[in-house]
C-alpha cells in the first residue's frame, strides 16, 4: 500500500470517522475505500476535502507521499546531471524504465512528467499539444505549490509557451510572499525565474532577428 493511502486511513480512524462519513465529502464510501486500498488516486479537489476533514495539511499529505526531503531532490539531481552532460540516451533509458512499471503511482506519473520535460528541455523545443495539455491540466489543479511542482515547472519552461508559464510563476511568487511556500524553496524559485527569463529573452531575441531579416 502506498504511503498516501496510509495517512488517510490512519487519520480517519484517529478522528473516529467511517469511510461513509468521509465519503460524504468527496463522493462516496466506495471512493474512500478505493483510495485507501490504493486502487485509485484522489484528484486535487478530493485531496483538498480529505485534508480539510482529517486536519491534514497539504504539505503533510504530499510530504508523506513523495518523501520530499530525499527522493525528489535525488531524482532532480540525476536529471540535472544528465541534462548538463547532454545524456539523452540516459534520460530515455530512465523514461522507458518508468513506463514499463506495472503500477503507475502518483510518484511515477510525476517522475515521468519531469523526465519528459527534461528531454524536451535538452532540445529546446515546444512540447506536442498532447504533452502540453497533460502539463497544463496538472498545474491547473494545484492547490499549493510544493517542491516537486516547482522542480517540474523548472524542467517545463522550454516546452510550454511563455504565456502559459507566466501565470504559474506569478502564483508561486504570490504564495511565497504570503508564506504558503517554504522559505527553504527560495533557491528553487530563483532558479525557476532565471530559467524563465532566459526563455523570455531568447524569444525576444528571436522576434527581433526575424524582424530585422524581413527589412
Coordinates of N, CA and C in Angstrom, one line a residue:
X1 N 0.8 -1.2 0.0 CA 0.0 0.0 0.0 C 0.9 1.2 0.0
X2 N 0.5 2.2 -0.8 CA 1.3 3.4 -0.9 C 1.1 4.3 0.3
X3 N 2.0 5.2 0.6 CA 2.0 6.0 1.8 C 0.9 6.9 1.9
X4 N 0.4 7.5 0.7 CA -0.6 8.5 0.7 C -1.9 7.9 1.2
X5 N -2.1 6.5 0.9 CA -3.4 5.9 1.4 C -3.2 5.6 2.9
X6 N -2.1 5.4 3.4 CA -1.9 5.1 4.9 C -2.3 6.4 5.7
X7 N -1.8 7.5 5.3 CA -2.1 8.7 6.1 C -3.6 9.0 6.2
X8 N -4.3 8.8 5.1 CA -5.7 9.0 5.1 C -6.4 8.0 6.0
X9 N -6.1 6.8 5.9 CA -6.7 5.7 6.7 C -6.4 5.9 8.2
X10 N -5.2 6.2 8.5 CA -4.8 6.3 9.9 C -5.4 7.6 10.5
X11 N -5.4 8.7 9.8 CA -6.0 9.9 10.4 C -7.6 9.8 10.5
X12 N -8.2 9.1 9.5 CA -9.6 8.9 9.6 C -10.0 8.1 10.8
X13 N -9.2 7.0 11.1 CA -9.5 6.2 12.3 C -9.3 7.0 13.6
X14 N -8.3 7.8 13.6 CA -8.0 8.6 14.8 C -9.1 9.6 15.1
X15 N -9.8 10.1 14.0 CA -10.9 11.0 14.2 C -12.2 10.3 14.3
X16 N -12.2 8.9 14.4 CA -13.4 8.1 14.5 C -14.4 8.4 13.4
X17 N -13.9 8.5 12.2 CA -14.8 8.7 11.0 C -14.9 7.4 10.3
X18 N -16.0 7.1 9.8 CA -16.2 5.9 9.0 C -15.9 6.3 7.5
X19 N -15.7 5.3 6.7 CA -15.5 5.6 5.2 C -16.7 6.3 4.6
X20 N -17.9 5.9 5.1 CA -19.1 6.5 4.6 C -19.2 8.0 5.0
X21 N -18.8 8.3 6.2 CA -18.8 9.8 6.6 C -17.8 10.6 5.8
X22 N -16.6 10.1 5.6 CA -15.6 10.8 4.8 C -16.1 10.8 3.4
X23 N -16.7 9.8 2.9 CA -17.2 9.7 1.5 C -18.2 10.7 1.2
X24 N -18.9 11.2 2.2 CA -20.0 12.2 2.0 C -19.3 13.5 1.5
X25 N -18.0 13.7 1.8 CA -17.4 15.0 1.4 C -16.7 14.9 0.0
X26 N -16.4 13.6 -0.4 CA -15.7 13.5 -1.7 C -16.4 12.7 -2.8
X27 N -17.6 12.2 -2.4 CA -18.4 11.5 -3.4 C -19.1 10.2 -2.9
X28 N -18.3 9.3 -2.3 CA -19.0 8.1 -1.9 C -18.0 7.3 -1.0
X29 N -18.6 6.4 -0.2 CA -17.8 5.4 0.6 C -16.9 4.6 -0.3
X30 N -17.5 4.2 -1.4 CA -16.7 3.3 -2.3 C -15.4 4.0 -2.8
X31 N -15.5 5.4 -3.0 CA -14.3 6.1 -3.5 C -13.3 6.2 -2.4
X32 N -13.7 6.4 -1.1 CA -12.8 6.4 0.0 C -12.1 5.0 0.1
X33 N -12.9 3.9 0.0 CA -12.3 2.6 0.1 C -11.3 2.3 -1.0
X34 N -11.6 2.8 -2.2 CA -10.6 2.6 -3.3 C -9.4 3.4 -3.2
X35 N -9.5 4.6 -2.6 CA -8.3 5.5 -2.3 C -7.5 4.8 -1.3
X36 N -8.1 4.4 -0.2 CA -7.3 3.8 0.9 C -6.7 2.4 0.5
X37 N -7.3 1.7 -0.4 CA -6.7 0.4 -0.8 C -5.7 0.6 -1.9
X38 N -5.5 1.9 -2.4 CA -4.5 2.1 -3.5 C -5.0 1.8 -4.9
X39 N -6.3 1.6 -5.1 CA -6.9 1.3 -6.4 C -6.9 2.6 -7.3
X40 N -7.2 3.7 -6.6 CA -7.3 5.0 -7.4 C -6.5 6.0 -6.6
X41 N -6.2 7.1 -7.4 CA -5.5 8.3 -6.7 C -6.5 9.4 -6.7
X42 N -6.6 10.1 -5.5 CA -7.5 11.2 -5.4 C -7.1 12.4 -6.3
X43 N -8.1 13.1 -6.8 CA -7.7 14.3 -7.6 C -7.5 15.5 -6.7
X44 N -7.2 16.6 -7.2 CA -6.9 17.8 -6.4 C -8.0 18.2 -5.5
X45 N -9.2 18.2 -6.1 CA -10.4 18.6 -5.3 C -10.6 17.6 -4.1
X46 N -10.5 16.3 -4.4 CA -10.7 15.3 -3.3 C -9.6 15.4 -2.2
X47 N -8.4 15.7 -2.7 CA -7.3 15.9 -1.7 C -7.6 17.1 -0.8
X48 N -8.1 18.1 -1.4 CA -8.5 19.3 -0.6 C -9.5 19.0 0.5
X49 N -10.6 18.3 0.1 CA -11.6 18.0 1.1 C -11.2 16.9 2.1
X50 N -10.4 16.0 1.7 CA -9.8 15.0 2.6 C -9.0 15.6 3.7
X51 N -8.0 16.5 3.2 CA -7.1 17.2 4.1 C -7.9 18.0 5.1
X52 N -8.9 18.7 4.6 CA -9.8 19.6 5.4 C -10.5 18.8 6.5
X53 N -11.1 17.7 6.1 CA -11.9 16.9 7.1 C -11.0 16.2 8.1
X54 N -9.8 15.8 7.7 CA -9.0 15.0 8.5 C -7.9 15.8 9.2
X55 N -8.0 17.1 9.1 CA -7.0 18.0 9.7 C -5.6 17.7 9.3
X56 N -5.4 17.4 8.0 CA -4.1 17.1 7.4 C -3.7 18.4 6.6
X57 N -2.5 18.9 6.7 CA -2.1 20.0 5.8 C -1.7 19.4 4.5
X58 N -1.8 20.3 3.5 CA -1.4 19.8 2.1 C 0.0 19.4 2.1
X59 N 0.9 20.1 2.9 CA 2.3 19.7 3.0 C 2.5 18.3 3.6
X60 N 1.7 18.1 4.6 CA 1.7 16.7 5.3 C 1.4 15.6 4.3
X61 N 0.3 15.9 3.5 CA -0.2 14.9 2.6 C 0.9 14.5 1.6
X62 N 1.4 15.6 0.9 CA 2.4 15.4 -0.2 C 3.8 14.9 0.4
X63 N 4.2 15.4 1.5 CA 5.4 15.0 2.1 C 5.4 13.5 2.4
X64 N 4.3 13.1 2.9 CA 4.1 11.6 3.2 C 4.1 10.8 1.9
X65 N 3.6 11.4 0.9 CA 3.5 10.6 -0.4 C 4.9 10.6 -1.1
X66 N 5.5 11.8 -1.2 CA 6.7 11.9 -2.0 C 8.0 11.8 -1.3
X67 N 8.1 11.7 0.0 CA 9.3 11.7 0.7 C 10.2 12.8 0.2
X68 N 9.7 14.1 0.2 CA 10.4 15.2 -0.5 C 11.8 15.4 -0.2
X69 N 12.2 15.3 1.1 CA 13.5 15.7 1.6 C 14.6 14.9 0.9
X70 N 14.3 13.7 0.4 CA 15.4 12.9 -0.1 C 15.1 12.5 -1.6
X71 N 14.0 11.8 -1.8 CA 13.7 11.2 -3.1 C 13.7 12.2 -4.3
X72 N 12.9 13.3 -4.1 CA 12.7 14.2 -5.2 C 13.9 15.0 -5.5
X73 N 14.7 15.4 -4.5 CA 15.9 16.1 -4.7 C 17.0 15.2 -5.4
X74 N 17.0 13.9 -5.0 CA 17.9 13.0 -5.6 C 17.6 12.8 -7.1
X75 N 16.3 12.6 -7.3 CA 15.8 12.4 -8.7 C 16.1 13.6 -9.6
X76 N 15.8 14.8 -9.0 CA 16.1 16.0 -9.8 C 17.6 16.2 -10.1
X77 N 18.4 15.9 -9.1 CA 19.9 16.0 -9.3 C 20.3 15.0 -10.4
X78 N 19.7 13.8 -10.5 CA 20.1 12.9 -11.6 C 19.7 13.5 -12.9
X79 N 18.5 14.0 -13.0 CA 18.1 14.6 -14.3 C 19.0 15.8 -14.7
X80 N 19.3 16.6 -13.7 CA 20.2 17.8 -14.0 C 21.6 17.3 -14.5
X81 N 22.1 16.3 -13.9 CA 23.4 15.7 -14.3 C 23.3 15.3 -15.8
X82 N 22.3 14.5 -16.1 CA 22.2 14.0 -17.4 C 21.9 15.1 -18.4
X83 N 21.1 16.1 -18.0 CA 20.9 17.3 -18.8 C 22.1 18.1 -19.1
X84 N 22.9 18.4 -18.1 CA 24.2 19.1 -18.3 C 25.2 18.4 -19.1
X85 N 25.1 17.1 -19.1 CA 26.1 16.3 -19.9 C 25.5 15.8 -21.2
X86 N 24.3 16.4 -21.5 CA 23.6 16.1 -22.8 C 23.4 14.6 -23.0
X87 N 23.1 13.9 -21.9 CA 23.0 12.4 -21.9 C 21.5 12.0 -22.3
X88 N 21.2 12.3 -23.5 CA 19.8 12.0 -24.0 C 19.5 10.5 -23.9
X89 N 20.4 9.6 -24.2 CA 20.2 8.2 -24.1 C 19.9 7.8 -22.7
X90 N 20.6 8.4 -21.7 CA 20.4 8.1 -20.3 C 19.0 8.5 -19.8
X91 N 18.6 9.7 -20.3 CA 17.2 10.2 -20.0 C 16.2 9.3 -20.5
X92 N 16.3 8.9 -21.8 CA 15.4 8.0 -22.4 C 15.3 6.6 -21.7
X93 N 16.5 6.2 -21.2 CA 16.6 4.9 -20.5 C 15.8 5.0 -19.2
X94 N 15.9 6.1 -18.5 CA 15.2 6.3 -17.3 C 13.7 6.4 -17.6
X95 N 13.3 7.1 -18.6 CA 11.9 7.2 -19.0 C 11.3 5.9 -19.4
X96 N 12.0 5.1 -20.2 CA 11.5 3.8 -20.6 C 11.3 2.8 -19.4
X97 N 12.2 2.9 -18.5 CA 12.2 2.1 -17.3 C 10.9 2.4 -16.5
X98 N 10.6 3.7 -16.3 CA 9.4 4.1 -15.6 C 8.1 3.6 -16.3
X99 N 8.1 3.8 -17.6 CA 7.0 3.4 -18.4 C 6.7 1.9 -18.4
X100 N 7.7 1.1 -18.1 CA 7.5 -0.3 -18.1 C 6.9 -0.8 -16.8
X101 N 6.9 0.0 -15.7 CA 6.4 -0.4 -14.4 C 4.9 -0.8 -14.5
X102 N 4.5 -1.9 -13.9 CA 3.1 -2.3 -14.0 C 2.2 -1.4 -13.3
X103 N 2.6 -0.9 -12.1 CA 1.8 0.0 -11.3 C 2.3 1.4 -11.4
X104 N 1.5 2.3 -12.0 CA 1.9 3.7 -12.2 C 1.3 4.5 -11.1
X105 N 2.1 4.7 -10.0 CA 1.7 5.5 -8.9 C 1.8 7.0 -9.2
X106 N 1.2 7.8 -8.3 CA 1.3 9.3 -8.4 C 2.8 9.7 -8.5
X107 N 3.6 9.1 -7.7 CA 5.1 9.3 -7.7 C 5.6 9.1 -9.2
X108 N 5.3 7.9 -9.7 CA 5.8 7.6 -11.0 C 5.3 8.5 -12.1
X109 N 4.1 8.9 -12.0 CA 3.5 9.8 -13.0 C 4.2 11.2 -13.0
X110 N 4.5 11.6 -11.8 CA 5.2 12.9 -11.6 C 6.7 12.8 -12.2
X111 N 7.3 11.7 -11.9 CA 8.7 11.4 -12.4 C 8.7 11.4 -13.9
X112 N 7.7 10.7 -14.5 CA 7.6 10.6 -16.0 C 7.5 12.0 -16.6
X113 N 6.6 12.9 -15.9 CA 6.5 14.2 -16.4 C 7.8 15.0 -16.4
X114 N 8.5 14.9 -15.3 CA 9.8 15.5 -15.1 C 10.8 15.0 -16.1
X115 N 10.8 13.7 -16.4 CA 11.7 13.2 -17.4 C 11.4 13.7 -18.8
X116 N 10.1 13.6 -19.1 CA 9.7 14.1 -20.4 C 10.0 15.6 -20.6
X117 N 9.8 16.4 -19.6 CA 10.1 17.8 -19.6 C 11.6 18.0 -19.8
X118 N 12.4 17.3 -19.1 CA 13.9 17.4 -19.3 C 14.3 17.1 -20.7
X119 N 13.7 16.0 -21.2 CA 14.1 15.6 -22.6 C 13.7 16.8 -23.6
X120 N 12.5 17.3 -23.4 CA 12.2 18.5 -24.2 C 13.1 19.6 -24.0
X121 N 13.5 19.8 -22.8 CA 14.4 21.0 -22.4 C 15.8 20.8 -23.1
X122 N 16.3 19.6 -23.3 CA 17.6 19.4 -23.9 C 17.5 19.8 -25.4
X123 N 16.3 19.7 -26.0 CA 16.1 20.0 -27.4 C 15.6 21.4 -27.6
X124 N 15.3 22.1 -26.5 CA 14.8 23.5 -26.6 C 13.6 23.6 -27.6
X125 N 12.7 22.8 -27.5 CA 11.5 22.9 -28.4 C 10.2 22.7 -27.7
X126 N 9.2 23.3 -28.2 CA 7.9 23.3 -27.6 C 7.3 21.8 -27.7
X127 N 6.6 21.5 -26.6 CA 6.1 20.1 -26.5 C 4.9 19.9 -27.5
X128 N 4.6 18.7 -27.7 CA 3.4 18.4 -28.5 C 2.1 18.9 -27.8
X129 N 1.1 19.1 -28.5 CA -0.2 19.5 -27.9 C -0.6 18.6 -26.8
X130 N -0.5 17.3 -27.0 CA -0.9 16.3 -26.0 C -0.1 16.5 -24.7
X131 N 1.2 16.6 -24.8 CA 2.0 16.8 -23.6 C 1.8 18.1 -23.0
X132 N 1.6 19.1 -23.8 CA 1.2 20.4 -23.2 C -0.1 20.3 -22.4
X133 N -1.1 19.7 -22.9 CA -2.3 19.6 -22.2 C -2.2 18.8 -20.9
X134 N -1.4 17.7 -20.9 CA -1.1 16.9 -19.7 C -0.5 17.8 -18.6
X135 N 0.5 18.6 -19.0 CA 1.1 19.5 -18.0 C 0.2 20.6 -17.6
X136 N -0.5 21.2 -18.5 CA -1.4 22.3 -18.1 C -2.5 21.8 -17.2
X137 N -3.0 20.6 -17.5 CA -4.0 20.0 -16.6 C -3.5 19.8 -15.2
X138 N -2.2 19.3 -15.2 CA -1.5 19.1 -13.9 C -1.4 20.4 -13.1
X139 N -0.8 21.4 -13.7 CA -0.5 22.6 -13.0 C -1.8 23.4 -12.6
X140 N -2.8 23.3 -13.5 CA -4.1 24.0 -13.2 C -4.8 23.4 -12.0
X141 N -4.5 22.2 -11.6 CA -5.2 21.5 -10.5 C -4.5 21.7 -9.2
X142 N -3.3 22.4 -9.2 CA -2.6 22.5 -8.0 C -3.2 23.5 -7.0
X143 N -3.3 23.0 -5.7 CA -3.8 23.9 -4.7 C -2.7 24.7 -4.0
X144 N -1.6 24.0 -3.8 CA -0.4 24.6 -3.2 C 0.8 24.1 -3.9
X145 N 1.7 25.0 -4.3 CA 2.9 24.6 -5.0 C 3.9 24.0 -4.0
X146 N 4.3 22.7 -4.3 CA 5.3 22.0 -3.5 C 6.6 22.0 -4.2
X147 N 7.6 21.5 -3.5 CA 9.0 21.5 -4.1 C 9.0 20.7 -5.4
X148 N 8.4 19.6 -5.5 CA 8.4 18.8 -6.7 C 7.6 19.4 -7.8
X149 N 6.6 20.3 -7.5 CA 5.9 21.0 -8.5 C 6.8 22.1 -9.1
X150 N 7.6 22.8 -8.2 CA 8.5 23.8 -8.7 C 9.6 23.2 -9.6
X151 N 10.1 22.0 -9.2 CA 11.1 21.3 -10.0 C 10.5 21.0 -11.4
X152 N 9.3 20.5 -11.4 CA 8.6 20.1 -12.6 C 8.4 21.4 -13.5
X153 N 8.0 22.5 -13.0 CA 7.8 23.7 -13.8 C 9.1 24.2 -14.3
X154 N 10.2 24.1 -13.5 CA 11.5 24.5 -13.9 C 12.0 23.7 -15.1
X155 N 11.7 22.4 -15.1 CA 12.0 21.5 -16.2 C 11.2 21.8 -17.5
X156 N 10.0 22.4 -17.2 CA 9.0 22.5 -18.2 C 9.1 23.9 -19.0
X157 N 9.9 24.8 -18.5 CA 9.9 26.2 -19.0 C 10.1 26.2 -20.5
X158 N 10.9 25.3 -21.1 CA 11.2 25.4 -22.5 C 10.2 24.5 -23.4
X159 N 9.3 23.9 -22.7 CA 8.4 23.0 -23.5 C 6.9 23.6 -23.6
X160 N 6.7 24.7 -22.8 CA 5.4 25.4 -22.9 C 5.6 26.8 -23.3
X161 N 4.6 27.3 -24.0 CA 4.6 28.7 -24.4 C 4.8 29.7 -23.2
X162 N 5.6 30.7 -23.4 CA 5.9 31.7 -22.3 C 4.6 32.2 -21.7
X163 N 3.6 32.4 -22.5 CA 2.3 33.0 -22.0 C 1.6 32.0 -21.0
X164 N 1.8 30.7 -21.2 CA 1.2 29.7 -20.3 C 2.0 29.6 -19.0
X165 N 3.3 29.8 -19.1 CA 4.1 29.6 -17.9 C 4.0 30.8 -16.9
X166 N 3.9 32.0 -17.5 CA 3.9 33.2 -16.7 C 2.9 33.2 -15.5
X167 N 1.6 32.8 -15.7 CA 0.7 32.8 -14.6 C 1.1 31.9 -13.4
X168 N 1.8 30.7 -13.8 CA 2.2 29.8 -12.7 C 3.3 30.4 -11.9
X169 N 4.2 31.2 -12.5 CA 5.3 31.8 -11.8 C 4.7 32.9 -10.9
X170 N 3.8 33.6 -11.4 CA 3.1 34.7 -10.6 C 2.4 34.0 -9.3
X171 N 1.8 32.9 -9.6 CA 1.1 32.2 -8.5 C 2.1 31.7 -7.4
X172 N 3.3 31.2 -7.9 CA 4.3 30.7 -6.9 C 4.9 31.9 -6.1
X173 N 5.1 33.0 -6.8 CA 5.6 34.2 -6.1 C 4.6 34.7 -5.1
X174 N 3.3 34.7 -5.5 CA 2.3 35.1 -4.6 C 2.2 34.3 -3.3
X175 N 2.3 32.9 -3.5 CA 2.3 32.0 -2.4 C 3.5 32.2 -1.5
X176 N 4.7 32.5 -2.1 CA 5.9 32.7 -1.3 C 5.8 34.0 -0.5
X177 N 5.2 35.1 -1.1 CA 5.1 36.3 -0.4 C 4.1 36.2 0.8
X178 N 3.1 35.4 0.6 CA 2.2 35.1 1.7 C 2.5 33.9 2.6
X179 N 3.8 33.5 2.4 CA 4.4 32.4 3.2 C 3.6 31.1 3.2
X180 N 3.0 30.8 2.1 CA 2.4 29.5 1.9 C 3.3 28.5 1.2
X181 N 4.5 29.0 0.8 CA 5.5 28.0 0.4 C 6.7 28.2 1.3
X182 N 7.5 27.2 1.5 CA 8.6 27.2 2.4 C 9.7 28.2 2.0
X183 N 10.3 28.8 3.0 CA 11.5 29.7 2.8 C 12.6 28.9 2.1
X184 N 12.7 27.7 2.5 CA 13.8 26.8 2.0 C 13.7 26.6 0.5
X185 N 12.6 27.0 -0.1 CA 12.4 26.8 -1.5 C 12.8 28.0 -2.3
X186 N 13.3 29.0 -1.6 CA 13.7 30.3 -2.3 C 14.7 30.0 -3.4
X187 N 15.7 29.2 -3.2 CA 16.7 29.0 -4.2 C 16.1 28.3 -5.4
X188 N 15.1 27.4 -5.2 CA 14.5 26.7 -6.3 C 13.6 27.7 -7.1
X189 N 12.9 28.6 -6.4 CA 12.1 29.6 -7.1 C 13.0 30.5 -7.9
X190 N 14.1 30.9 -7.3 CA 15.1 31.8 -8.0 C 15.6 31.1 -9.3
X191 N 15.9 29.8 -9.2 CA 16.4 29.1 -10.4 C 15.3 29.0 -11.5
X192 N 14.1 28.8 -11.0 CA 12.9 28.8 -11.9 C 12.8 30.1 -12.7
X193 N 12.8 31.2 -11.9 CA 12.7 32.5 -12.5 C 13.8 32.8 -13.5
X194 N 15.0 32.5 -13.2 CA 16.2 32.7 -14.1 C 16.0 31.9 -15.4
X195 N 15.5 30.7 -15.2 CA 15.3 29.8 -16.4 C 14.2 30.4 -17.3
X196 N 13.2 30.9 -16.6 CA 12.0 31.5 -17.3 C 12.5 32.8 -18.1
X197 N 13.3 33.6 -17.4 CA 13.7 34.9 -18.0 C 14.6 34.6 -19.2
X198 N 15.5 33.6 -19.1 CA 16.3 33.2 -20.2 C 15.4 32.8 -21.5
X199 N 14.3 32.1 -21.1 CA 13.4 31.7 -22.2 C 12.8 33.0 -22.8
X200 N 12.4 33.9 -22.0 CA 11.7 35.2 -22.5 C 12.7 36.0 -23.3
X201 N 13.9 36.1 -22.9 CA 14.9 36.9 -23.6 C 15.3 36.2 -24.9
X202 N 15.3 34.9 -24.9 CA 15.5 34.1 -26.1 C 14.4 34.3 -27.1
X203 N 13.2 34.4 -26.6 CA 12.0 34.6 -27.5 C 12.1 36.0 -28.1
X204 N 12.4 37.0 -27.3 CA 12.5 38.4 -27.7 C 13.6 38.5 -28.8
X205 N 14.8 37.9 -28.5 CA 15.9 37.9 -29.5 C 15.5 37.3 -30.8
X206 N 14.7 36.2 -30.8 CA 14.3 35.6 -32.0 C 13.3 36.5 -32.8
X207 N 12.4 37.1 -32.1 CA 11.5 38.0 -32.7 C 12.2 39.2 -33.4
X208 N 13.2 39.7 -32.7 CA 14.0 40.9 -33.2 C 14.8 40.5 -34.4
X209 N 15.4 39.3 -34.4 CA 16.1 38.8 -35.5 C 15.2 38.6 -36.8
X210 N 14.0 38.0 -36.5 CA 13.1 37.8 -37.6 C 12.6 39.1 -38.2
X211 N 12.5 40.1 -37.3 CA 12.0 41.4 -37.8 C 13.1 42.1 -38.6
X212 N 14.4 41.9 -38.2 CA 15.5 42.5 -39.0 C 15.7 41.8 -40.3
X213 N 15.4 40.5 -40.3 CA 15.7 39.7 -41.5 C 14.6 40.1 -42.6
X214 N 13.5 40.6 -42.2 CA 12.4 41.0 -43.1 C 12.6 42.4 -43.7
X215 N 13.5 43.1 -43.1 CA 13.7 44.5 -43.6 C 14.7 44.5 -44.8

